[in-house]
Short mmCIF file of C-alpha atoms in Angstrom, two decimals:
data_model
loop_
_atom_site.label_atom_id
_atom_site.label_comp_id
_atom_site.label_asym_id
_atom_site.label_seq_id
_atom_site.Cartn_x
_atom_site.Cartn_y
_atom_site.Cartn_z
CA MET A 292 19.69 -37.83 -8.17
CA ARG A 293 18.21 -39.14 -4.90
CA LYS A 294 19.07 -37.70 -1.50
CA SER A 295 18.75 -40.81 0.67
CA ALA A 296 18.17 -44.57 0.67
CA ASN A 297 16.82 -47.26 3.01
CA TYR A 298 18.39 -50.74 2.73
CA ASN A 299 16.59 -53.78 4.12
CA ASN A 300 19.22 -56.24 5.33
CA GLU A 301 16.82 -59.20 5.33
CA THR A 302 15.25 -58.82 1.90
CA GLY A 303 17.99 -56.85 0.18
CA ASP A 304 15.52 -54.19 -0.97
CA CYS A 305 16.86 -50.66 -1.52
CA GLU A 306 14.36 -47.79 -1.32
CA LEU A 307 15.42 -44.45 -2.81
CA SER A 308 13.96 -41.13 -1.70
CA ASN A 309 14.32 -37.46 -2.55
CA MET A 310 13.93 -36.61 1.17
CA ASP A 311 16.50 -36.63 3.94
CA ARG A 312 16.95 -35.32 7.47
CA ILE A 313 17.48 -31.77 6.19
CA THR A 314 14.37 -31.56 4.02
CA LEU A 315 12.24 -33.14 6.77
CA ALA A 316 13.75 -31.19 9.67
CA GLY A 317 11.24 -30.65 12.46
CA SER A 318 8.59 -32.98 11.01
CA ASN A 319 9.33 -36.08 13.14
CA ALA A 320 9.22 -38.20 9.99
CA PHE A 321 12.05 -40.55 11.03
CA GLN A 322 11.23 -43.70 12.96
CA ALA A 323 13.41 -46.44 14.40
CA ALA A 324 13.34 -49.67 12.37
CA ASN A 325 15.32 -52.82 13.05
CA GLY A 326 17.06 -54.45 10.12
CA TYR A 327 17.32 -51.25 8.04
CA ASP A 328 20.32 -49.13 7.14
CA TYR A 329 19.75 -45.44 6.35
CA MET A 330 22.15 -43.65 3.97
CA GLU A 331 22.35 -40.05 2.77
CA ASN A 332 23.91 -38.58 -0.34
CA ASN A 333 26.34 -35.89 0.74
CA CYS A 334 27.30 -34.85 -2.80
CA ILE A 335 23.93 -33.90 -4.22
CA GLU A 336 23.52 -30.34 -5.48
CA GLU A 337 21.05 -28.19 -3.55
CA PRO A 338 19.63 -24.70 -4.20
CA THR A 339 22.16 -22.03 -3.21
CA LYS A 340 20.90 -18.76 -4.76
CA LEU A 341 18.76 -17.40 -1.92
CA CYS A 342 19.89 -18.87 1.41
CA GLU A 343 19.03 -18.01 5.00
CA PHE A 344 21.26 -18.82 8.00
CA LYS A 345 20.10 -18.90 11.62
CA LYS A 346 22.51 -17.75 14.32
CA LEU A 347 23.06 -20.06 17.34
CA ASN A 348 24.72 -18.02 20.10
CA GLY A 349 27.09 -19.45 22.69
CA ARG A 350 28.06 -22.70 20.97
CA ILE A 351 30.36 -24.12 18.29
CA LEU A 352 30.75 -27.63 16.89
CA LYS A 353 33.40 -29.88 18.39
CA THR A 354 34.34 -31.38 15.02
CA VAL A 355 34.09 -29.90 11.52
CA ASP A 356 34.81 -30.96 7.95
CA SER A 357 36.96 -28.05 6.72
CA VAL A 358 39.07 -25.32 8.30
CA TYR A 359 40.16 -22.21 6.37
CA GLN A 360 42.67 -19.62 7.59
CA ASP A 361 43.15 -15.98 6.61
CA VAL A 362 39.48 -15.53 5.68
CA GLY A 363 38.76 -11.82 5.46
CA SER A 364 35.20 -11.65 6.83
CA ALA A 365 32.20 -13.65 7.98
CA ASP A 366 30.56 -13.07 4.58
CA GLU A 367 33.51 -14.75 2.86
CA CYS A 368 33.16 -17.68 5.25
CA ARG A 369 29.47 -17.87 4.37
CA GLU A 370 30.30 -17.99 0.65
CA LEU A 371 32.81 -20.78 1.29
CA CYS A 372 30.03 -22.79 2.93
CA LEU A 373 27.58 -22.22 0.06
CA ASN A 374 30.19 -23.11 -2.58
CA SER A 375 31.77 -26.09 -0.81
CA PRO A 376 32.11 -29.39 -2.74
CA TYR A 377 29.89 -31.11 -0.15
CA ARG A 378 26.59 -30.15 1.48
CA CYS A 379 27.68 -27.54 4.03
CA HIS A 380 25.00 -26.86 6.65
CA SER A 381 26.81 -24.76 9.28
CA TYR A 382 29.88 -22.58 9.80
CA ASP A 383 31.58 -20.45 12.45
CA TYR A 384 34.07 -17.60 12.02
CA GLY A 385 36.76 -16.17 14.30
CA ASP A 386 35.83 -18.24 17.37
CA THR A 387 38.74 -20.73 17.31
CA GLY A 388 41.32 -18.28 16.01
CA GLU A 389 41.65 -14.95 14.27
CA MET A 390 40.31 -15.07 10.67
CA VAL A 391 39.60 -18.83 10.97
CA CYS A 392 36.55 -20.22 9.13
CA ARG A 393 35.23 -23.71 9.95
CA LEU A 394 32.66 -25.60 7.83
CA SER A 395 30.56 -28.66 8.62
CA HIS A 396 27.91 -30.77 6.91
CA HIS A 397 26.16 -31.17 10.27
CA SER A 398 23.27 -29.20 11.72
CA ARG A 399 20.88 -29.73 14.63
CA ALA A 400 18.77 -31.98 12.39
CA THR A 401 21.70 -34.37 11.82
CA LEU A 402 23.06 -34.20 15.38
CA ALA A 403 19.94 -35.39 17.18
CA ASP A 404 21.50 -38.79 18.00
CA ILE A 405 24.92 -37.44 19.05
CA GLN A 406 25.58 -36.60 22.69
CA ASP A 407 27.01 -33.14 23.40
CA PRO A 408 28.07 -32.22 19.85
CA TYR A 409 28.64 -28.55 20.78
CA LEU A 410 31.15 -26.69 22.91
CA GLU A 411 29.60 -24.04 25.14
CA VAL A 412 31.49 -20.79 24.45
CA PRO A 413 29.63 -17.61 25.54
CA GLU A 414 31.23 -15.30 22.96
CA ALA A 415 31.01 -17.76 20.06
CA ALA A 416 28.25 -18.36 17.52
CA THR A 417 27.39 -20.98 14.91
CA PHE A 418 25.49 -20.07 11.76
CA GLU A 419 23.17 -22.88 10.68
CA LEU A 420 21.63 -23.12 7.21
CA SER A 421 17.86 -22.76 7.47
CA SER A 422 16.67 -23.01 3.86
CA CYS A 423 17.73 -22.16 0.32
CA TYR A 424 15.75 -21.24 -2.78
CA ASN A 425 16.53 -21.40 -6.47
CA VAL A 426 14.32 -19.13 -8.57
CA SER A 427 13.95 -19.37 -12.34
CA ILE A 428 11.68 -17.41 -14.68
CA ASP A 429 10.14 -18.88 -17.81
CA CYS A 430 9.09 -16.13 -20.23
CA ARG A 431 6.45 -17.56 -22.55
CA SER A 432 4.31 -16.05 -25.27
CA GLY A 433 1.38 -15.09 -23.07
CA ASP A 434 2.63 -15.30 -19.50
CA MET A 435 5.60 -15.49 -17.17
CA VAL A 436 6.13 -18.46 -14.85
CA ALA A 437 8.13 -18.19 -11.61
CA ARG A 438 9.52 -21.61 -10.62
CA ILE A 439 10.86 -22.13 -7.08
CA GLN A 440 13.04 -24.99 -5.84
CA THR A 441 13.73 -25.29 -2.08
CA SER A 442 16.08 -27.32 0.09
CA LYS A 443 13.45 -27.84 2.80
CA LEU A 444 9.79 -28.84 2.61
CA PHE A 445 7.71 -25.71 2.08
CA ASP A 446 4.22 -25.14 3.46
CA GLY A 447 2.70 -21.80 2.55
CA LYS A 448 1.83 -19.92 -0.60
CA ILE A 449 3.30 -17.88 -3.41
CA TYR A 450 1.41 -14.93 -4.85
CA ALA A 451 1.77 -11.74 -6.87
CA LYS A 452 2.36 -8.77 -4.60
CA GLY A 453 -0.86 -6.83 -4.10
CA SER A 454 -3.04 -9.82 -5.09
CA PRO A 455 -2.74 -12.34 -2.24
CA ASN A 456 -6.21 -13.73 -2.86
CA SER A 457 -6.69 -13.52 -6.62
CA CYS A 458 -3.26 -14.46 -8.07
CA VAL A 459 -1.97 -17.09 -5.65
CA ARG A 460 -0.75 -20.68 -5.50
CA ASP A 461 -1.10 -22.69 -2.27
CA VAL A 462 1.80 -25.06 -1.55
CA ASN A 463 1.57 -28.09 0.75
CA SER A 464 4.78 -29.93 1.75
CA SER A 465 6.60 -29.55 -1.55
CA LEU A 466 10.18 -28.96 -2.67
CA GLU A 467 9.22 -27.45 -6.04
CA PHE A 468 6.34 -25.13 -6.93
CA GLU A 469 5.53 -22.42 -9.46
CA LEU A 470 3.24 -19.44 -10.14
CA SER A 471 1.97 -18.55 -13.61
CA MET A 472 1.12 -14.89 -14.27
CA ALA A 473 -0.59 -14.20 -17.58
CA TYR A 474 -0.03 -10.81 -19.17
CA ASP A 475 -3.74 -10.43 -19.92
CA ASN A 476 -4.78 -11.37 -16.37
CA LEU A 477 -5.53 -8.11 -14.61
CA GLU A 478 -5.60 -9.84 -11.23
CA CYS A 479 -1.89 -10.72 -11.39
CA ASN A 480 -0.94 -7.05 -11.93
CA VAL A 481 1.85 -7.69 -14.44
CA ARG A 482 3.21 -4.27 -15.45
CA LYS A 483 4.65 -3.30 -18.81
CA ASN A 484 7.86 -1.32 -18.44
CA GLY A 485 9.03 -0.23 -21.84
CA LEU A 486 8.91 -2.02 -25.16
CA GLY A 487 8.64 -5.77 -24.64
CA ARG A 488 9.57 -5.58 -20.94
CA TYR A 489 7.21 -7.00 -18.30
CA ILE A 490 7.85 -6.90 -14.56
CA ASN A 491 6.10 -8.08 -11.42
CA ASP A 492 6.74 -8.70 -7.73
CA VAL A 493 6.27 -12.13 -6.15
CA VAL A 494 6.03 -12.96 -2.44
CA ILE A 495 6.98 -16.35 -0.96
CA GLN A 496 4.98 -16.55 2.28
CA HIS A 497 5.64 -19.33 4.79
CA HIS A 498 2.51 -18.78 6.88
CA ASP A 499 -0.93 -19.16 5.35
CA LYS A 500 -2.41 -16.05 6.99
CA ILE A 501 0.31 -13.61 8.03
CA VAL A 502 3.58 -12.20 6.65
CA THR A 503 6.67 -12.89 8.76
CA SER A 504 10.33 -11.92 8.66
CA SER A 505 11.26 -15.23 7.04
CA ASP A 506 9.19 -14.48 3.92
CA LEU A 507 10.89 -13.53 0.67
CA GLY A 508 10.07 -10.90 -1.94
CA LEU A 509 11.19 -11.43 -5.54
CA ALA A 510 11.25 -9.01 -8.47
CA VAL A 511 10.77 -10.93 -11.72
CA THR A 512 11.29 -9.53 -15.22
CA CYS A 513 10.71 -10.80 -18.75
CA GLN A 514 12.37 -9.00 -21.67
CA TYR A 515 11.24 -9.73 -25.24
CA ASP A 516 13.05 -8.72 -28.41
CA LEU A 517 10.37 -6.86 -30.36
CA THR A 518 12.62 -5.25 -32.93
CA ASN A 519 11.37 -5.23 -36.49
CA LYS A 520 12.25 -8.26 -38.56
CA SER A 521 12.70 -8.42 -42.31
CA VAL A 522 10.69 -11.05 -44.18
CA THR A 523 11.86 -12.04 -47.65
CA ASN A 524 9.67 -13.91 -50.12
CA GLU A 525 11.35 -15.20 -53.26
CA VAL A 526 9.32 -16.77 -56.09
CA ASP A 527 11.09 -19.56 -57.96
CA LEU A 528 9.62 -19.85 -61.49
CA GLY A 529 11.43 -23.11 -62.13
CA VAL A 530 14.24 -21.67 -64.26
CA HIS A 531 17.58 -22.93 -63.02
CA GLY A 532 20.98 -21.64 -63.90
CA ASP A 533 22.49 -18.19 -63.74
CA ILE A 534 19.13 -16.43 -64.13
CA GLN A 535 18.15 -14.49 -61.00
CA PRO A 536 14.62 -14.88 -59.55
CA ALA A 537 12.07 -12.76 -61.33
CA LEU A 538 10.46 -11.41 -58.14
CA SER A 539 11.93 -10.48 -54.80
CA GLU A 540 9.79 -8.85 -52.09
CA GLU A 541 10.93 -7.55 -48.75
CA VAL A 542 8.33 -6.50 -46.15
CA THR A 543 8.83 -4.89 -42.77
CA VAL A 544 5.80 -4.91 -40.45
CA ASP A 545 5.74 -2.73 -37.34
CA SER A 546 3.85 -3.78 -34.25
CA PRO A 547 0.87 -1.52 -33.46
CA ASN A 548 1.45 1.14 -30.81
CA VAL A 549 -1.88 1.71 -29.06
CA ALA A 550 -2.59 4.54 -26.60
CA MET A 551 -5.47 4.98 -24.16
CA LYS A 552 -6.56 8.52 -23.30
CA ILE A 553 -9.15 9.91 -20.90
CA THR A 554 -11.19 12.59 -22.69
CA ASP A 555 -14.46 14.43 -22.38
CA ARG A 556 -17.55 13.41 -24.33
CA ASN A 557 -16.39 15.38 -27.36
CA GLY A 558 -13.07 13.56 -27.54
CA GLU A 559 -11.01 16.51 -26.35
CA ASP A 560 -8.12 15.78 -24.02
CA ILE A 561 -8.57 16.76 -20.38
CA MET A 562 -6.20 17.23 -17.47
CA GLN A 563 -5.01 14.42 -15.23
CA SER A 564 -7.78 15.13 -12.73
CA ALA A 565 -11.55 15.54 -12.78
CA GLU A 566 -14.47 15.95 -10.41
CA VAL A 567 -17.08 13.38 -9.55
CA GLY A 568 -19.90 13.63 -12.08
CA ASP A 569 -17.88 15.06 -14.97
CA PRO A 570 -18.82 13.39 -18.28
CA LEU A 571 -15.81 11.38 -19.46
CA ALA A 572 -14.89 8.90 -22.15
CA LEU A 573 -11.98 6.59 -22.91
CA LYS A 574 -10.31 6.92 -26.30
CA PHE A 575 -8.23 4.14 -27.84
CA GLU A 576 -6.19 4.89 -30.93
CA ILE A 577 -3.23 3.60 -32.90
CA LEU A 578 -0.54 6.26 -32.87
CA ASP A 579 0.76 5.32 -36.29
CA ARG A 580 -1.84 6.50 -38.79
CA LYS A 581 -0.38 4.27 -41.52
CA SER A 582 -0.51 1.08 -39.44
CA PRO A 583 -2.33 -1.80 -41.19
CA TYR A 584 -3.80 -2.98 -37.88
CA GLU A 585 -7.21 -2.41 -36.39
CA ILE A 586 -7.95 -2.88 -32.71
CA PHE A 587 -10.62 -4.40 -30.52
CA VAL A 588 -10.96 -3.28 -26.88
CA ARG A 589 -12.23 -5.77 -24.31
CA GLU A 590 -12.23 -6.40 -20.57
CA LEU A 591 -12.19 -2.73 -19.65
CA VAL A 592 -12.27 -2.28 -15.87
CA ALA A 593 -11.70 0.53 -13.38
CA MET A 594 -9.79 -0.22 -10.19
CA ASP A 595 -8.79 1.64 -7.05
CA GLY A 596 -5.30 0.11 -6.99
CA VAL A 597 -5.85 -1.76 -3.71
CA ASP A 598 -7.02 -5.01 -5.31
CA SER A 599 -10.36 -4.84 -3.53
CA SER A 600 -12.71 -2.74 -5.64
CA GLU A 601 -13.35 -2.73 -9.36
CA ILE A 602 -16.17 -2.15 -11.83
CA VAL A 603 -16.63 -3.03 -15.49
CA LEU A 604 -17.13 -0.15 -17.92
CA LEU A 605 -19.46 -0.60 -20.87
CA SER A 606 -19.97 2.83 -22.46
CA HIS A 607 -19.63 6.54 -21.74
CA PHE A 608 -19.47 7.23 -18.03
CA ASP A 609 -19.47 10.04 -15.51
CA ALA A 610 -16.41 10.57 -13.36
CA PHE A 611 -16.48 8.51 -10.17
CA LYS A 612 -14.10 7.45 -7.41
CA PHE A 613 -13.66 4.65 -4.91
CA PRO A 614 -13.95 5.34 -1.16
CA SER A 615 -10.43 4.10 -0.49
CA SER A 616 -8.57 6.21 -3.05
CA GLU A 617 -8.86 9.32 -5.19
CA VAL A 618 -6.92 7.69 -8.03
CA VAL A 619 -8.97 5.62 -10.48
CA GLN A 620 -6.93 3.27 -12.66
CA PHE A 621 -8.34 2.02 -15.96
CA ARG A 622 -7.09 -1.23 -17.45
CA ALA A 623 -8.03 -2.71 -20.78
CA LEU A 624 -6.98 -5.52 -23.06
CA VAL A 625 -6.54 -4.54 -26.69
CA THR A 626 -6.48 -7.15 -29.46
CA PRO A 627 -4.89 -6.11 -32.77
CA CYS A 628 -6.59 -7.36 -35.95
CA MET A 629 -5.41 -7.73 -39.54
CA PRO A 630 -6.71 -6.75 -41.95
CA THR A 631 -9.98 -5.88 -40.15
CA CYS A 632 -11.67 -6.79 -36.89
CA GLU A 633 -14.73 -8.97 -36.92
CA PRO A 634 -17.95 -7.13 -36.01
CA VAL A 635 -19.83 -8.00 -32.83
CA GLN A 636 -23.47 -7.70 -31.86
CA CYS A 637 -24.15 -4.96 -29.29
CA ASP A 638 -27.40 -4.06 -27.55
CA GLN A 639 -28.05 -0.31 -27.81
CA GLU A 640 -30.93 1.62 -26.25
CA ASP A 641 -32.90 3.71 -28.74
CA SER A 642 -34.94 6.86 -28.15
CA THR A 643 -37.98 4.87 -26.98
CA GLY A 644 -36.01 3.02 -24.32
CA ASP A 645 -36.04 -0.32 -26.12
CA LEU A 646 -32.91 -2.35 -26.80
CA ARG A 647 -32.03 -3.12 -30.38
CA SER A 648 -29.18 -5.15 -31.85
CA VAL A 649 -26.47 -3.13 -33.59
CA ILE A 650 -23.40 -4.39 -35.41
CA SER A 651 -20.19 -2.83 -34.07
CA PHE A 652 -17.08 -2.66 -36.27
CA GLY A 653 -14.53 -1.87 -33.61
CA LYS A 654 -13.31 0.20 -30.70
CA ARG A 655 -15.96 -1.18 -28.38
CA ARG A 656 -15.79 -3.73 -25.63
CA ARG A 657 -15.43 -7.13 -27.20
CA ARG A 658 -17.77 -9.83 -25.87
CA ARG A 659 -16.13 -12.93 -27.30
CA SER A 660 -12.96 -14.67 -26.28
CA THR A 661 -9.91 -14.89 -28.46
CA SER A 662 -7.65 -17.83 -29.07
CA ALA A 663 -4.56 -15.71 -29.71
CA ALA A 664 -4.02 -14.59 -26.12
CA HIS A 665 -0.39 -13.79 -26.76
CA GLU A 666 -1.36 -10.98 -29.15
CA ASP A 667 -3.32 -9.05 -26.52
CA MET A 668 -1.90 -5.81 -25.18
CA LEU A 669 -2.53 -4.47 -21.69
CA LEU A 670 -3.11 -0.71 -21.43
CA VAL A 671 -3.18 1.17 -18.12
CA GLN A 672 -4.19 4.78 -17.49
CA SER A 673 -4.90 6.64 -14.24
CA ILE A 674 -6.74 9.83 -13.31
CA GLN A 675 -7.27 11.65 -10.04
CA ILE A 676 -10.94 12.18 -9.17
CA THR A 677 -11.96 14.64 -6.45
CA ASP A 678 -15.35 14.45 -4.76
CA LYS A 679 -18.00 17.17 -4.77
CA PHE A 680 -18.44 17.42 -1.03
CA GLY A 681 -16.37 20.60 -0.97
CA PHE A 682 -14.57 19.87 2.27
CA GLU A 683 -11.16 20.89 0.95
CA GLN A 684 -12.55 23.96 -0.81
CA ASP A 685 -14.28 25.11 2.38
CA LEU A 686 -11.09 24.60 4.35
CA ASN A 687 -9.10 26.63 1.82
CA LYS A 688 -11.61 29.45 1.85
CA SER A 689 -11.83 29.53 5.62
CA GLY A 690 -8.05 29.58 5.77
CA SER A 691 -7.94 32.76 3.67
CA ILE A 692 -10.59 34.50 5.82
CA GLY A 693 -9.14 33.42 9.13
CA SER A 694 -10.27 31.21 11.94
CA GLU A 695 -12.02 34.16 13.68
CA ALA A 696 -15.10 34.26 11.40
CA VAL A 697 -18.46 33.85 13.20
CA PHE A 698 -21.67 33.48 11.18
CA ILE A 699 -25.10 34.31 12.65
CA PRO A 700 -27.74 32.94 10.23
CA ASN A 701 -30.77 34.15 12.28
CA ASP A 702 -30.03 37.85 11.79
CA GLY A 703 -28.37 37.54 8.43
CA LEU A 704 -25.32 39.43 9.74
CA CYS A 705 -21.66 38.51 9.68
CA ILE A 706 -19.26 39.90 12.26
CA ASN A 707 -15.83 38.85 13.38
CA VAL A 708 -14.57 38.06 16.85
CA ALA A 709 -12.68 41.35 17.20
CA GLY A 710 -15.84 43.38 16.62
CA LEU A 711 -17.75 41.19 19.01
CA ILE A 712 -15.12 41.70 21.71
CA VAL A 713 -15.16 45.50 21.25
CA ALA A 714 -18.95 45.61 21.47
CA ALA A 715 -18.95 43.47 24.61
CA THR A 716 -16.28 45.70 26.19
CA VAL A 717 -18.30 48.87 25.50
CA PHE A 718 -21.42 47.24 26.89
CA LEU A 719 -19.67 46.13 30.09
CA SER A 720 -18.06 49.56 30.51
CA ALA A 721 -21.47 51.21 30.27
CA GLN A 722 -22.87 48.81 32.83
CA LEU A 723 -19.99 49.50 35.21
CA ALA A 724 -20.46 53.25 34.77
CA ILE A 725 -24.17 52.99 35.57
CA ILE A 726 -23.46 50.86 38.64
CA ALA A 727 -20.78 53.30 39.83
CA ALA A 728 -23.11 56.31 39.38
CA TRP A 729 -25.94 54.58 41.20
CA THR A 730 -23.60 53.62 44.05
CA PHE A 731 -22.34 57.21 44.36
CA ILE A 732 -25.89 58.64 44.45
CA TRP A 733 -26.95 56.04 47.01
CA GLN A 734 -24.02 56.91 49.29
CA ARG A 735 -24.83 60.63 49.01
CA ARG A 736 -28.43 60.00 49.95
CA ARG A 737 -27.44 57.79 52.87
CA LEU A 738 -25.04 60.43 54.23
CA SER A 739 -27.67 63.18 53.94
CA SER A 740 -30.23 61.06 55.75
CA LYS A 741 -27.78 60.36 58.58
CA LEU A 742 -26.98 64.06 59.02
CA SER A 743 -30.67 64.91 59.09
CA GLN A 744 -31.33 62.35 61.82
CA ASP A 745 -28.45 63.74 63.91
CA GLY A 746 -29.96 67.31 63.75
CA MET A 747 -33.41 66.15 64.84
CA SER A 748 -32.05 64.31 67.88
CA VAL A 749 -30.88 67.60 69.66
CA SER A 750 -33.46 68.51 72.42
CA VAL A 751 -33.98 71.88 74.24
CA SER A 752 -34.93 71.64 77.92
CA LEU A 753 -36.47 74.62 79.70
CA PRO A 754 -36.57 74.99 83.42
CA SER A 755 -39.96 74.74 85.02
CA GLN A 756 -39.76 78.23 86.47
CA LEU A 757 -39.70 79.64 82.94
CA SER A 758 -42.67 77.68 81.73
CA SER A 759 -44.93 80.41 82.71
CA SER A 760 -42.76 83.19 81.29
CA ARG A 761 -44.06 85.47 78.77
CA THR A 762 -44.09 84.96 75.10
CA ASP A 763 -41.53 87.59 74.42
CA SER A 764 -39.03 85.79 76.66
CA LEU A 765 -39.43 82.65 74.53
CA CYS A 766 -38.95 84.64 71.36
CA LYS A 767 -35.85 86.08 72.84
CA LEU A 768 -34.57 82.61 73.51
CA TYR A 769 -34.93 81.63 69.83
CA ASP A 770 -33.29 84.85 68.77
CA THR A 771 -30.18 84.15 70.83
CA GLY A 772 -29.39 80.96 68.86
CA TYR A 773 -28.68 77.29 69.44
CA ILE A 774 -25.41 77.75 71.27
CA HIS A 775 -26.90 79.90 73.98
CA SER A 776 -29.71 77.48 74.54
CA ARG A 777 -27.20 74.75 75.57
CA ARG A 778 -26.32 76.85 78.67
CA PHE A 779 -29.56 76.00 80.29
#
């Protein structure tokens, strides 16, 4: 069903189109043309599953198509617009009366040629339909396909979440687009969740480079019925009548249940973590020992989970890690075979270092493609790998000793800060004691020297008439003492 038509009045030609003013809103695709009549189909069905409305504050439409009273909420009014018998493109609620819902097929794209279509009401608001999406999932034998139908021309891209560059579909001005995600494509990151259940996340991005608030995220799921089926084979020997068939065979075949384990080189199970450099191996086995299937392992890769780093594994390997993560995720595609798997030619290095061709009969990486892609099984296993730098171990050890440890490698001694402080205190105390003793001795000596100088400065003057006295008179003067000498 077409959305619009152009009628040429002169020639009588009628041109049908699946575009209209809504799908081409904002593109300036309409031009004035004399002699043409433009018509739109107002009864066509549009996508209504995922719809976005834009709020226009301070205005309501002067005329509407439908008015509903006693509507409980704005959400109920929104549902009335989406489920209306005509193409509803805007609504308002509670602005013209309590619990009143008004619907209209008009929007700003259809009101460009009408003068003053809105009433300016500060407290009011009109909700205008921006775009709608219908999403459908097609679950096929080897992949899932997400199909999107929009009500407005879409320019952007659709991609699997986490793989915006490797599992993506660019869309240019289209109303319908799709994204195929194969189960055996490791780039699309389809996850197996239970028996026969596959899930993935899809992002619809409007801008080519950045993610905005108008983008949508979808969770898609495919569920397959993998229960056992009974197969009956009856052999008709050509005898007709009441005789029952001579042979009746009923066979029930179980699907193989394959497990991937991370082991050491001897095949023994290890913990969920290892250290860089540990010798490891990947072990693939069918859990049911009586299963008639054999398996081939191919496309074995190790990833860091950020969709930016990966390596291909060929044989036994030592534990490694990516710079961006300590978790290494292994992914492999396993192809079941009945009754046996075909051998492949592998190049193996012998003791002399030369490569020689060896026939492999299974459980190695397969180097040829397979036509039965729907039979492949995706196995995922993760392990935490720690590096050998020892930063965390050193931090743990230092935490147990304390942050006061000081190492002196020149002397080969180890002391702590408390001991160092005590030794420094004793040394400073000894220095202060020595300085105090020296100061005390120096003051004593200075005082003694001053007293000695004061004693030497006292002079004894004798009158001239006694200068010629006899020696015994002078001796008598010394015998009388210092006090008596001051009388003269």
